[in-house]
Short mmCIF file of C-alpha atoms and ligand atoms in Angstrom, two decimals:
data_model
loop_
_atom_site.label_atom_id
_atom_site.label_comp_id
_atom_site.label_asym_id
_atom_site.label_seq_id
_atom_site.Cartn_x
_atom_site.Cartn_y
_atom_site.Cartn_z
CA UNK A 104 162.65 -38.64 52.35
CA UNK A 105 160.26 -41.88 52.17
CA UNK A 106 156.68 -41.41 51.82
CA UNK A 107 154.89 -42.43 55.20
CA UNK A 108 151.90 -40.58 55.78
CA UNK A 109 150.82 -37.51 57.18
CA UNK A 110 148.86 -37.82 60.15
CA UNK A 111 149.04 -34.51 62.13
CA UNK A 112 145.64 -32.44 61.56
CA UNK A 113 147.50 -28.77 62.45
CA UNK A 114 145.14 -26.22 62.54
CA UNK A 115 144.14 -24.06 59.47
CA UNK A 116 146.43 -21.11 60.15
CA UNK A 117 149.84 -23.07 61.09
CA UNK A 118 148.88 -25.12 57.65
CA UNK A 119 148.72 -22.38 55.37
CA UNK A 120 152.28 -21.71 56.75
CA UNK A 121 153.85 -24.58 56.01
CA UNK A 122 156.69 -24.40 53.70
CA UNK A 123 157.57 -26.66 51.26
CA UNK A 124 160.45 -28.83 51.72
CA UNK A 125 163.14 -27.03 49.04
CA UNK A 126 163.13 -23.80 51.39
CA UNK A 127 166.30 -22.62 52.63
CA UNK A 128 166.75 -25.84 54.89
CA UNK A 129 170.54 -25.51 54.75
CA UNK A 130 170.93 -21.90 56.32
CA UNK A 131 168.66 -22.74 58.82
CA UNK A 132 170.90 -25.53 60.26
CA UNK A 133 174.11 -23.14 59.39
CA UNK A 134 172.24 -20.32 61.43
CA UNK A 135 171.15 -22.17 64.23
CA UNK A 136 171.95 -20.86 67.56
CA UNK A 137 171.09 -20.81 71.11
CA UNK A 138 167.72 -18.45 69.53
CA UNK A 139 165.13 -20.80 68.28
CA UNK A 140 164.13 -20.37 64.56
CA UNK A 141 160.84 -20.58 63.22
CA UNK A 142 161.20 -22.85 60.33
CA UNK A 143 157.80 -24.90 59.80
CA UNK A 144 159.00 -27.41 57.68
CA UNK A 145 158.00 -30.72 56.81
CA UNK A 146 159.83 -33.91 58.02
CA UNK A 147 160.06 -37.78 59.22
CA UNK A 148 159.77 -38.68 63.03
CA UNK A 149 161.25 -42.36 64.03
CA UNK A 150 160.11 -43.15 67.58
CA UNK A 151 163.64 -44.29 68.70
CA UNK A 152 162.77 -45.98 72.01
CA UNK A 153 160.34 -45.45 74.64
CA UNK A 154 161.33 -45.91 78.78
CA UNK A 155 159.16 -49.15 79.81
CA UNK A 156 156.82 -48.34 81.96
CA UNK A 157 155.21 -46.98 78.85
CA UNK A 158 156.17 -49.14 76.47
CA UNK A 159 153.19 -51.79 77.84
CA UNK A 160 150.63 -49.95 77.47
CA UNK A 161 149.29 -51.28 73.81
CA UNK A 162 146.21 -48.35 73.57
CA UNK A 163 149.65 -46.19 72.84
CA UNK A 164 151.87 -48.44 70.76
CA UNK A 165 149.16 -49.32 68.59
CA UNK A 166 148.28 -45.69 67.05
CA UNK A 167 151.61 -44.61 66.84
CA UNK A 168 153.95 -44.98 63.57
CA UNK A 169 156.67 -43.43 61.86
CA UNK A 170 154.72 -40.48 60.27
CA UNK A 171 155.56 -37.15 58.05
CA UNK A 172 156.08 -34.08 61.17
CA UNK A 173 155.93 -30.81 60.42
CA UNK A 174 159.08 -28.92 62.38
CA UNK A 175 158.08 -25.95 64.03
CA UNK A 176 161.29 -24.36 64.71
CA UNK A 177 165.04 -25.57 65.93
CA UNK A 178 168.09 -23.97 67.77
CA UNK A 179 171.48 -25.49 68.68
CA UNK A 180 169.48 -27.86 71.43
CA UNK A 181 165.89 -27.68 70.46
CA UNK A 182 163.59 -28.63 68.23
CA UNK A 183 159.72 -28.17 68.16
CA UNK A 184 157.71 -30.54 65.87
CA UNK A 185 154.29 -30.74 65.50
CA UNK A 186 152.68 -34.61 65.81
CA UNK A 187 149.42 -36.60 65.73
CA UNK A 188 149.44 -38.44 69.05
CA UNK A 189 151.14 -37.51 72.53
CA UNK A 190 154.67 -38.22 73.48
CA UNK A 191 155.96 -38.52 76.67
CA UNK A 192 159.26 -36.91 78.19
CA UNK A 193 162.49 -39.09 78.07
CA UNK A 194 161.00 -40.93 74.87
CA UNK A 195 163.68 -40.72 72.17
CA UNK A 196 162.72 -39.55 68.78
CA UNK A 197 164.73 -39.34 65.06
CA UNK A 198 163.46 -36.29 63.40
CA UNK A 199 164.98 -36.59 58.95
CA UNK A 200 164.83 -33.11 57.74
CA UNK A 201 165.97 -33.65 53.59
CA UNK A 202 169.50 -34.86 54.41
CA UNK A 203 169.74 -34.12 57.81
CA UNK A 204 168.72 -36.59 60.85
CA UNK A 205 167.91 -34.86 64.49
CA UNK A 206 167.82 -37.78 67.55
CA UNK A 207 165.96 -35.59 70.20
CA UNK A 208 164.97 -36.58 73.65
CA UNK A 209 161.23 -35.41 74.62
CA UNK A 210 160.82 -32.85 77.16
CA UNK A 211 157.32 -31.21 76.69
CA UNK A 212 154.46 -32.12 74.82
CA UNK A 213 151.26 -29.91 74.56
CA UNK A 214 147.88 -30.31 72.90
CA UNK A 215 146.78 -28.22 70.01
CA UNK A 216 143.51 -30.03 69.02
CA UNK A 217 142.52 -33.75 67.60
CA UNK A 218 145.59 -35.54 66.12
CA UNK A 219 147.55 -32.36 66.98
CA UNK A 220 150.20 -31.97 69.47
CA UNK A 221 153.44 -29.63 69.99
CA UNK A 222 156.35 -31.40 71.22
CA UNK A 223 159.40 -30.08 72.13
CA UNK A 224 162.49 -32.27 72.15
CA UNK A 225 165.92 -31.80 73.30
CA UNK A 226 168.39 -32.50 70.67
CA UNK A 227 171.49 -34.83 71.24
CA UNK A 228 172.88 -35.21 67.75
CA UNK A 229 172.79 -34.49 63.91
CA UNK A 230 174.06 -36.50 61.15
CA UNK A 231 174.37 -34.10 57.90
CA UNK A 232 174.49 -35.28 54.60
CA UNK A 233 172.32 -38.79 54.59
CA UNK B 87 148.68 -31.16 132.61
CA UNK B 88 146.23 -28.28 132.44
CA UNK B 89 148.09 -26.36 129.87
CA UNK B 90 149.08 -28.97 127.15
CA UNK B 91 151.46 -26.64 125.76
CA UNK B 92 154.85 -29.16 124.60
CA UNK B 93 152.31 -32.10 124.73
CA UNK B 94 151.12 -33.78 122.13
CA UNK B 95 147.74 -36.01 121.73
CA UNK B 96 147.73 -39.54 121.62
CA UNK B 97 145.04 -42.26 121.04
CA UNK B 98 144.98 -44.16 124.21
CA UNK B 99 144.06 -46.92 121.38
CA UNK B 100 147.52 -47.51 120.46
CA UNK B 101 148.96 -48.38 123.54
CA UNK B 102 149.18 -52.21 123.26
CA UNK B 103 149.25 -54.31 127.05
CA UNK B 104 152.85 -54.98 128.00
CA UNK B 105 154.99 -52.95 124.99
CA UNK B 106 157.31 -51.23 126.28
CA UNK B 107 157.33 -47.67 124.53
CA UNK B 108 160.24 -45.94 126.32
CA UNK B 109 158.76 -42.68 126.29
CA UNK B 110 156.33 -41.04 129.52
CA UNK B 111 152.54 -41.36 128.89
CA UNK B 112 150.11 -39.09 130.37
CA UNK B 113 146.43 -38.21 130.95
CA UNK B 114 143.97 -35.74 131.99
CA UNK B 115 141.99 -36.52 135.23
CA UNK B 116 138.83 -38.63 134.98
CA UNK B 117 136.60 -39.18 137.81
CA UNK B 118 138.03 -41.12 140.41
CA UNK B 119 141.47 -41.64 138.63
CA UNK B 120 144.10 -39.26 139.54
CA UNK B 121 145.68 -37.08 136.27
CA UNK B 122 149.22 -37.37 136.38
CA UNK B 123 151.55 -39.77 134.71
CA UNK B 124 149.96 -43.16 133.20
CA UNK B 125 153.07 -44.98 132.37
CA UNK B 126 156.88 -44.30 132.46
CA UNK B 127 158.97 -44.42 130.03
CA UNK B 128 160.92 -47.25 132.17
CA UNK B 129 158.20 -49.73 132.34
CA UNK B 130 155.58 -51.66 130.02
CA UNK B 131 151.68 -50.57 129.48
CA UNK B 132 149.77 -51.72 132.37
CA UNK B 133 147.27 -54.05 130.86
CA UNK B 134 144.50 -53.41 134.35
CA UNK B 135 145.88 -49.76 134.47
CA UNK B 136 144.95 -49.23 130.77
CA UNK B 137 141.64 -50.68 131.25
CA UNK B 138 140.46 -48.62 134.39
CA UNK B 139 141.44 -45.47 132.36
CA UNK B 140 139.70 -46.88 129.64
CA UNK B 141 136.45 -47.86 131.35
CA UNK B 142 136.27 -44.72 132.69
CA UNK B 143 135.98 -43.09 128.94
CA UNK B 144 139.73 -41.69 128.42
CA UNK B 145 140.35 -42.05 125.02
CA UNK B 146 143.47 -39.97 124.98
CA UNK B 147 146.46 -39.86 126.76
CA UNK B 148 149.09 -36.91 126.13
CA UNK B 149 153.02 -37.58 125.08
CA UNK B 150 156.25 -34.49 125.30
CA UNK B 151 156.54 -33.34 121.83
CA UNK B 152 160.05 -34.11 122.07
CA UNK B 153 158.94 -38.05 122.41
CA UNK B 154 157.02 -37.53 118.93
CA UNK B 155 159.65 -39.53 117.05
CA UNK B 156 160.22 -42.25 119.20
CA UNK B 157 156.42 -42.65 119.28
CA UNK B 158 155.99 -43.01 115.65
CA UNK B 159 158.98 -45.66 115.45
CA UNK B 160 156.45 -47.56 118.02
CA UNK B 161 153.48 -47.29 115.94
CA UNK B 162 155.87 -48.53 112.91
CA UNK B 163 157.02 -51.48 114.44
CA UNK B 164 153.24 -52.23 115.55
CA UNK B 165 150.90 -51.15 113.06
CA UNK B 166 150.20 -54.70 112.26
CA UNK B 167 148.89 -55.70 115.68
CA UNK B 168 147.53 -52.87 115.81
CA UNK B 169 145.73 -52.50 112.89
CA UNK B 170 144.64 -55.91 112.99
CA UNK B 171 142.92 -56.00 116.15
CA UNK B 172 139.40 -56.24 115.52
CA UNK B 173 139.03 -55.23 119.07
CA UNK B 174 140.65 -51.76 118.07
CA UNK B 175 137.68 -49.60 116.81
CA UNK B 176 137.56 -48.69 113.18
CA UNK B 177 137.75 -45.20 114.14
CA UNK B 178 140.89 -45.86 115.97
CA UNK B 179 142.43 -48.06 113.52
CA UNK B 180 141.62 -45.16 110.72
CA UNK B 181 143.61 -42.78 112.78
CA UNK B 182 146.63 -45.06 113.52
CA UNK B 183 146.58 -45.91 109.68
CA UNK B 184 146.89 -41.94 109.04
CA UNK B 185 149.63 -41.71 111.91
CA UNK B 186 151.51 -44.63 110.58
CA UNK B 187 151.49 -43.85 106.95
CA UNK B 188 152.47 -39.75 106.79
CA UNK B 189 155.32 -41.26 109.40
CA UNK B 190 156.38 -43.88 107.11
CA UNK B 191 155.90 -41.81 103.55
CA UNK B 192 157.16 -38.52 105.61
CA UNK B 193 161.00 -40.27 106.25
CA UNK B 194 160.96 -41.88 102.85
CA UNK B 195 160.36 -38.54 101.05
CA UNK B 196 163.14 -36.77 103.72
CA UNK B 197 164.88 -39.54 102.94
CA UNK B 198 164.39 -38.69 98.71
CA UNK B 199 165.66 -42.46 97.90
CA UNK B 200 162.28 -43.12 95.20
CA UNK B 201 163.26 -47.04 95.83
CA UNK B 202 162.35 -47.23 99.26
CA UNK B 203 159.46 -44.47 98.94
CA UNK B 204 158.11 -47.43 96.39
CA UNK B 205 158.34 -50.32 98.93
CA UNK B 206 156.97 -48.30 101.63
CA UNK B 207 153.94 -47.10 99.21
CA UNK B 208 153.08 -50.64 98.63
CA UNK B 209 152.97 -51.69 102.24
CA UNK B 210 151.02 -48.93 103.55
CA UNK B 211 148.53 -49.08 100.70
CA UNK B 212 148.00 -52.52 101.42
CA UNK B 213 146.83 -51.95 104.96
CA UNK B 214 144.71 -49.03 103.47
CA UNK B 215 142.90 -51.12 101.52
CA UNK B 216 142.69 -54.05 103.78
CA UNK B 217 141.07 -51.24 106.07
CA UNK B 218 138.78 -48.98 103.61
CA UNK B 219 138.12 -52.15 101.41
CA UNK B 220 136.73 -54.68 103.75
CA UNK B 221 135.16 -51.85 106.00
CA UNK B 222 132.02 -49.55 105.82
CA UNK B 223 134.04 -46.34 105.99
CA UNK B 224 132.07 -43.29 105.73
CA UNK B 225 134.22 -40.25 103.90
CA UNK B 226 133.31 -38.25 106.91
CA UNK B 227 134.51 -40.30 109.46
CA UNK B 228 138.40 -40.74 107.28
CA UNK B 229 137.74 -37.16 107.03
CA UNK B 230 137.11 -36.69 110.85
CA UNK B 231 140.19 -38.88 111.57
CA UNK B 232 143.09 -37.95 109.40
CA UNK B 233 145.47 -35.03 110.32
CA UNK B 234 144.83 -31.81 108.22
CA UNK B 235 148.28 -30.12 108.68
CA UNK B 236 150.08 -28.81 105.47
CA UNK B 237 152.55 -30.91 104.46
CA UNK B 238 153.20 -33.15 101.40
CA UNK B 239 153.52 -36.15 103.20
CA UNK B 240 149.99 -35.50 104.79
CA UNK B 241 148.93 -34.70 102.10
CA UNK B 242 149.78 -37.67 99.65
CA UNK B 243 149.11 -39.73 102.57
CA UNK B 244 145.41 -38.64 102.83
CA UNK B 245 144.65 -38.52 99.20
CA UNK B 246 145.84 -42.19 98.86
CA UNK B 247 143.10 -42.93 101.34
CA UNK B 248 140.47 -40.68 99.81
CA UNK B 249 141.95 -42.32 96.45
CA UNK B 250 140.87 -45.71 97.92
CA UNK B 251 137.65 -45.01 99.19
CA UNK B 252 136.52 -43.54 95.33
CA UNK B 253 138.07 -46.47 93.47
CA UNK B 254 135.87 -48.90 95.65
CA UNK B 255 132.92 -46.84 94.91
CA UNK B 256 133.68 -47.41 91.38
CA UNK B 257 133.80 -50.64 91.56
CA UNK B 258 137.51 -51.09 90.83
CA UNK B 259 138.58 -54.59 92.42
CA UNK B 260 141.34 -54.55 95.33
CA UNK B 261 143.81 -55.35 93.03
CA UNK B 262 143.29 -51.94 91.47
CA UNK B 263 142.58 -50.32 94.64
CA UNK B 264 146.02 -50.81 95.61
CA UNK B 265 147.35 -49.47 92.72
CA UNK B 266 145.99 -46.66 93.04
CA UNK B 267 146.78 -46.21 97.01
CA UNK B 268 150.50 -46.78 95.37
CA UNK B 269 149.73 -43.72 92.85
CA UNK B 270 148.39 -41.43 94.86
CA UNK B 271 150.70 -41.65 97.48
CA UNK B 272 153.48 -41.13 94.73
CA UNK B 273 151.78 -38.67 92.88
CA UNK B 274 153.43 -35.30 94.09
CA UNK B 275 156.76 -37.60 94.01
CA UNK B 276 158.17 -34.74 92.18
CA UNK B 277 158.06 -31.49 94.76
CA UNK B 278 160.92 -33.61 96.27
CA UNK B 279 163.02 -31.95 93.86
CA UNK B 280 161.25 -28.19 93.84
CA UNK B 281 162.94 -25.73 96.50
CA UNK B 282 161.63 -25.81 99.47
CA UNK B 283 160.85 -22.40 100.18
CA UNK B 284 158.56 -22.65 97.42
CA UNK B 285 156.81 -25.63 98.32
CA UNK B 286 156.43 -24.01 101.94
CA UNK B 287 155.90 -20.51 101.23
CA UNK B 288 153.06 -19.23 103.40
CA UNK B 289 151.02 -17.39 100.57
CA UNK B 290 150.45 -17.49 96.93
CA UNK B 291 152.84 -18.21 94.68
CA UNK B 292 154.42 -15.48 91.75
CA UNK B 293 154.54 -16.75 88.45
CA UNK B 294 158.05 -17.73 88.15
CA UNK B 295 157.29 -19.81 91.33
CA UNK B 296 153.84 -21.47 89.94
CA UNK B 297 155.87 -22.08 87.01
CA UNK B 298 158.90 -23.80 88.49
CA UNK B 299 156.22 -25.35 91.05
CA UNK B 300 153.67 -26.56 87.53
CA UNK B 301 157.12 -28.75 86.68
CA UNK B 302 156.40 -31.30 89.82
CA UNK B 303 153.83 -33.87 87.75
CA UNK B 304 157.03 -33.99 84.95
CA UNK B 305 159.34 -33.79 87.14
CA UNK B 306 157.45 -37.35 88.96
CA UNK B 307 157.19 -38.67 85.50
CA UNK B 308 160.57 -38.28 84.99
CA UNK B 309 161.40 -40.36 88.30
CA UNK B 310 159.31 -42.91 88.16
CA UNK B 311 159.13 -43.83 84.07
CA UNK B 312 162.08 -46.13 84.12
CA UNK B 313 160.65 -48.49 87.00
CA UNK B 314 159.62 -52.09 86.46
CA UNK B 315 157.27 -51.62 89.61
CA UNK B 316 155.58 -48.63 88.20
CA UNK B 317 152.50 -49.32 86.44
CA UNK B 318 151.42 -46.80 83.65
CA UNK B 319 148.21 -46.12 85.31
CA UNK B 320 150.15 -45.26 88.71
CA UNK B 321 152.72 -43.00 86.16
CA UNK B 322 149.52 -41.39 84.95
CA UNK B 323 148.77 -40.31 87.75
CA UNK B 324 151.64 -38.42 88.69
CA UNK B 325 151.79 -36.90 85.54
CA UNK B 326 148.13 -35.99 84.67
CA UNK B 327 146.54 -35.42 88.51
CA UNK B 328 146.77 -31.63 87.21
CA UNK B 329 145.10 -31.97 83.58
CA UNK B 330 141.53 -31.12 83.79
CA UNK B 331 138.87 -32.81 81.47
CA UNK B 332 138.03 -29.37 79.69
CA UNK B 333 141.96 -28.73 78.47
CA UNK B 334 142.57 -26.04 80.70
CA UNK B 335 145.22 -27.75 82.75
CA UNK B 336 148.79 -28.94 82.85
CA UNK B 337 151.54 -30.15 81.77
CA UNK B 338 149.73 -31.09 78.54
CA UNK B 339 146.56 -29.27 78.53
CA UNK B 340 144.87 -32.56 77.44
CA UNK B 341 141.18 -33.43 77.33
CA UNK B 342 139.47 -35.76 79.45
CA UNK B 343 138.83 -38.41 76.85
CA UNK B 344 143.28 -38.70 76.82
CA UNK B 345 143.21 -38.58 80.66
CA UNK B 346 144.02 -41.88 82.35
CA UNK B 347 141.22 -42.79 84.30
CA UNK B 348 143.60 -42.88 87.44
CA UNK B 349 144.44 -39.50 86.48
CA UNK B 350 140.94 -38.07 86.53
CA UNK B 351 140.47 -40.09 89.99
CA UNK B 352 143.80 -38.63 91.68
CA UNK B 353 142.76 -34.81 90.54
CA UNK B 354 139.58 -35.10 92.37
CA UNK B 355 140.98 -36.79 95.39
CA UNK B 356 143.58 -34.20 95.25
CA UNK B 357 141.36 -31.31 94.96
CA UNK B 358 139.26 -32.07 97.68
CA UNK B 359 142.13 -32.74 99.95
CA UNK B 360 143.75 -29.29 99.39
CA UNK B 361 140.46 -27.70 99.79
CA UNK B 362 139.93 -29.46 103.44
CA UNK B 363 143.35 -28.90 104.63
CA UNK B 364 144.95 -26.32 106.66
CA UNK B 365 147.28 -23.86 104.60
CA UNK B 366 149.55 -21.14 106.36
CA UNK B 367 147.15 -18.45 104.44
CA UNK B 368 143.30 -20.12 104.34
CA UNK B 369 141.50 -22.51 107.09
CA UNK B 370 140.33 -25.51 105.96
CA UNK B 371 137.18 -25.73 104.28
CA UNK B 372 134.10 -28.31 105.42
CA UNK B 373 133.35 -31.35 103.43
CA UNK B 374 130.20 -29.37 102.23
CA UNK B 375 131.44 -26.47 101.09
CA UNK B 376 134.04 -28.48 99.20
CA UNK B 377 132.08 -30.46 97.89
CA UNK B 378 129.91 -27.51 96.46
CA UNK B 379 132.65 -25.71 94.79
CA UNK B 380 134.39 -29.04 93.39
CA UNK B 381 130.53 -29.49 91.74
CA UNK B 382 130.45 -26.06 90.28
CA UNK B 383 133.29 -27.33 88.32
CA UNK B 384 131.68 -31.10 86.93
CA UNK B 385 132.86 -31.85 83.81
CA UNK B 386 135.01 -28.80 83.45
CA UNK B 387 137.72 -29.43 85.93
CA UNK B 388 136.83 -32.57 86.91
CA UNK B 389 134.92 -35.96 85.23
CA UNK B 390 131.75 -35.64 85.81
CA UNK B 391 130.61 -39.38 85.98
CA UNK B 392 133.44 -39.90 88.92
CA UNK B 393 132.41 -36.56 90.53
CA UNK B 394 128.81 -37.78 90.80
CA UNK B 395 130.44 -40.79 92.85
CA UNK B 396 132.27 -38.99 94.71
CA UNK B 397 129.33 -36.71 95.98
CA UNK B 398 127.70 -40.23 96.65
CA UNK B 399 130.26 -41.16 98.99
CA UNK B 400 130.21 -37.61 100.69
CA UNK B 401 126.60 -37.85 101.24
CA UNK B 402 126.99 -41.70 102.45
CA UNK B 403 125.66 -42.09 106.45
CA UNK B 404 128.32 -42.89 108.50
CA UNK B 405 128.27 -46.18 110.37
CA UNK B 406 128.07 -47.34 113.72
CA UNK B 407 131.78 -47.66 115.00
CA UNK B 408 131.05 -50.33 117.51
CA UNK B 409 130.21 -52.76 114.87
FE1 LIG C 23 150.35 -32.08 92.54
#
């Protein structure tokens, strides 16, 4: 995993349950299923592309960058990540989880709090072992 | 014609000298004319017919329900002439404006094709801000004019006018003005795709309803994101007209300092036109009242520089028509 920075600001309690990145990262991915697990892990996020009638607007291109996420949880088509600035549905997002790479497609995206929003992203494929 | 029971109200305004609108027109007596049939549907508008009726201080005339369609294609192909006509007063020309658009935005949205629905947008909200722009239109008198019914088409169609009327008060140029005309009237784009027995339900939603119903402003983003001809302050508006500026709305619960501007213009717009519509279960409510409860939420649900403009407008003095 490359070191870009962290710019999420999650609130105190979600921080304190962050794991760290050797947790059991492997039997979550072997577990998943159609039930969503909780994992809270840290990651990568790639904005893949974004549909154009955003993609114009330079107030948003210009404070977003490939960060550190924290995942939130993951099934067999989900996963929730935790990011600093808003994404939009449709955008398409790379999510690197130690060896593993998630492309999702937004679908929701909530705000927590400054530089803190929960998106959830449909997932549409997973390369193992990068 | 006593009982106008199957008839429907038109303004004798509309009726242009020598078109021929192929459906009957009638009026109610006025001294000295007799009340019976003013024009067949066989024969043009009497230009000195029209007058006398007219002159004598008719300014409606009464058309079979059935007719209703066949009235509105008139008023489609006409609108220009009509609308045009400085002769036409501006109270008139408001209410064709609000006839012709919900007709034209109410068979695009039956029609569900979003390309079409876009072209339309932009020609109607170019005649609405040709009209509210280069006019003195007092809120009250739109207000007075436009039809109240509940409906999505009547009701995007009035908020893009109330959407115009605020933008000009905030000084945004007509450039911007018509975009947002285009917004609003796009901006509940996605109930096209919620059931319609929800959308229609004569009372208060259950949760799973609000819930599948809160999906509309995504659902709109969704439609319109991919569109060369969609700005991102028109997309904004579709997708944020429900946030409001304390975080307590939706889809994203965002607060106002992330709201487009265009957003926080189209929620107020939108509130205030769902407040002084009809709905199967509540009456409409009057402009002051409205405006009263819309204030008692300033800078919670709503911005409250742009509210403060908006209660400008509502207070504004309306104008002399005749002018
Ligand atoms: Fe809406």
């Amino acid at each position: 995993m490359n070191s870009s920075p962290m710019l999420v600001q999650l609130p105190a309690d979600i921080r304190a349950r962050v794991q760290s990145p050797s947790t059991t990262l492997d039997q979550c991915f072997e577990n998943r299923t159609s039930n969503r697990l909780n994992v809270l892990l840290e990651g990568n996020i790639t904005i893949l592309s974004t549909p154009t009638a955003l993609r114009d607007n330079l107030e948003l291109s210009a404070s977003r960058q490939n960060s550190h996420v924290v995942v939130k949880d993951l099934s067999r088509t989900g996963v929730g990540i935790y990011y600093h600035e808003q994404l939009f549905p449709l955008e398409k997002i790379q999510v690197e989880l130690q060896h593993r790479r998630l492309t999702a497609i937004v679908v929701r995206c909530r705000y927590l709090g400054p530089k803190c929003f929960e998106v959830g992203a449909k997932v549409i494929s997973v390369q193992s072992n990068l | 014609m006593s009982d106008h029971r199957g008839f429907v109200p038109i303004s004798m305004a509309t009726l242009l000298p020598s078109a021929m609108l192929g459906i009957d027109v009638f009026v109610r007596s006025a001294p000295g004319l007799p009340s019976a049939k003013l024009f067949a549907s066989d024969e043009p508008v009497c230009e000195s017919k029209l007058r006398d009726y007219c002159n004598a201080g008719v300014t409606s005339a009464f058309i079979d329900v059935e007719d209703r369609h066949k009235y509105q294609s008139y008023l489609q192909r006409n609108w220009h002439l009509l609308l045009e006509d400085s002769q036409t007063p501006l109270e008139n020309r408001l209410e064709i404006m609000g006839d012709v658009v919900r007709g034209v935005i109410d068979k695009q949205l039956q029609g569900g094709d979003i390309q079409s629905l876009i072209k339309a947008s932009n020609q109607v909200a170019e005649t609405a801000v040709k009209l509210i722009s280069t006019n003195e239109v007092a809120l009250s008198q739109l207000c007075a004019v436009l039809h109240h019914d509940y409906g999505t088409f009547t009701h995007s169609a009035n908020v893009s006018f109330y959407a115009v009327m605020l933008a000009k008060q905030l000084g945004y140029d007509q450039v911007e003005q018509h975009e947002v005309a285009v917004g609003a009237l796009l901006h509940d784009v996605g109930k096209m795709e919620i059931d319609s027995g929800i959308i229609n339900k004569p009372g208060p939603l259950n949760l799973q309803e609000m819930n599948a119903m809160k999906r509309h402003p995504i659902i709109g983003f969704e439609k319109l994101v991919h569109r060369e001809d969609v700005s991102f302050g028109q997309l904004m508006m579709t997708y944020q007209h429900h946030e409001r500026v304390d975080g307590s709305g939706y889809p994203c619960a965002i607060p106002g300092d992330l709201i487009h501007p265009y957003g926080r213009l189209c929620a107020i717009v939108d509130v205030f036109e769902a407040l002084t519509s009809q709905r199967p279960y509540r009456k409409p409510m009057e402009i002051e009242k409205a405006m009263d409860f819309m204030t008692s939420k300033r800078g919670t649900d709503f911005d409250a520089d742009m509210l403060d403009v908006w209660v400008e407008l509502t207070n504004k003095e309306e104008v002399n028509y005749e002018q």
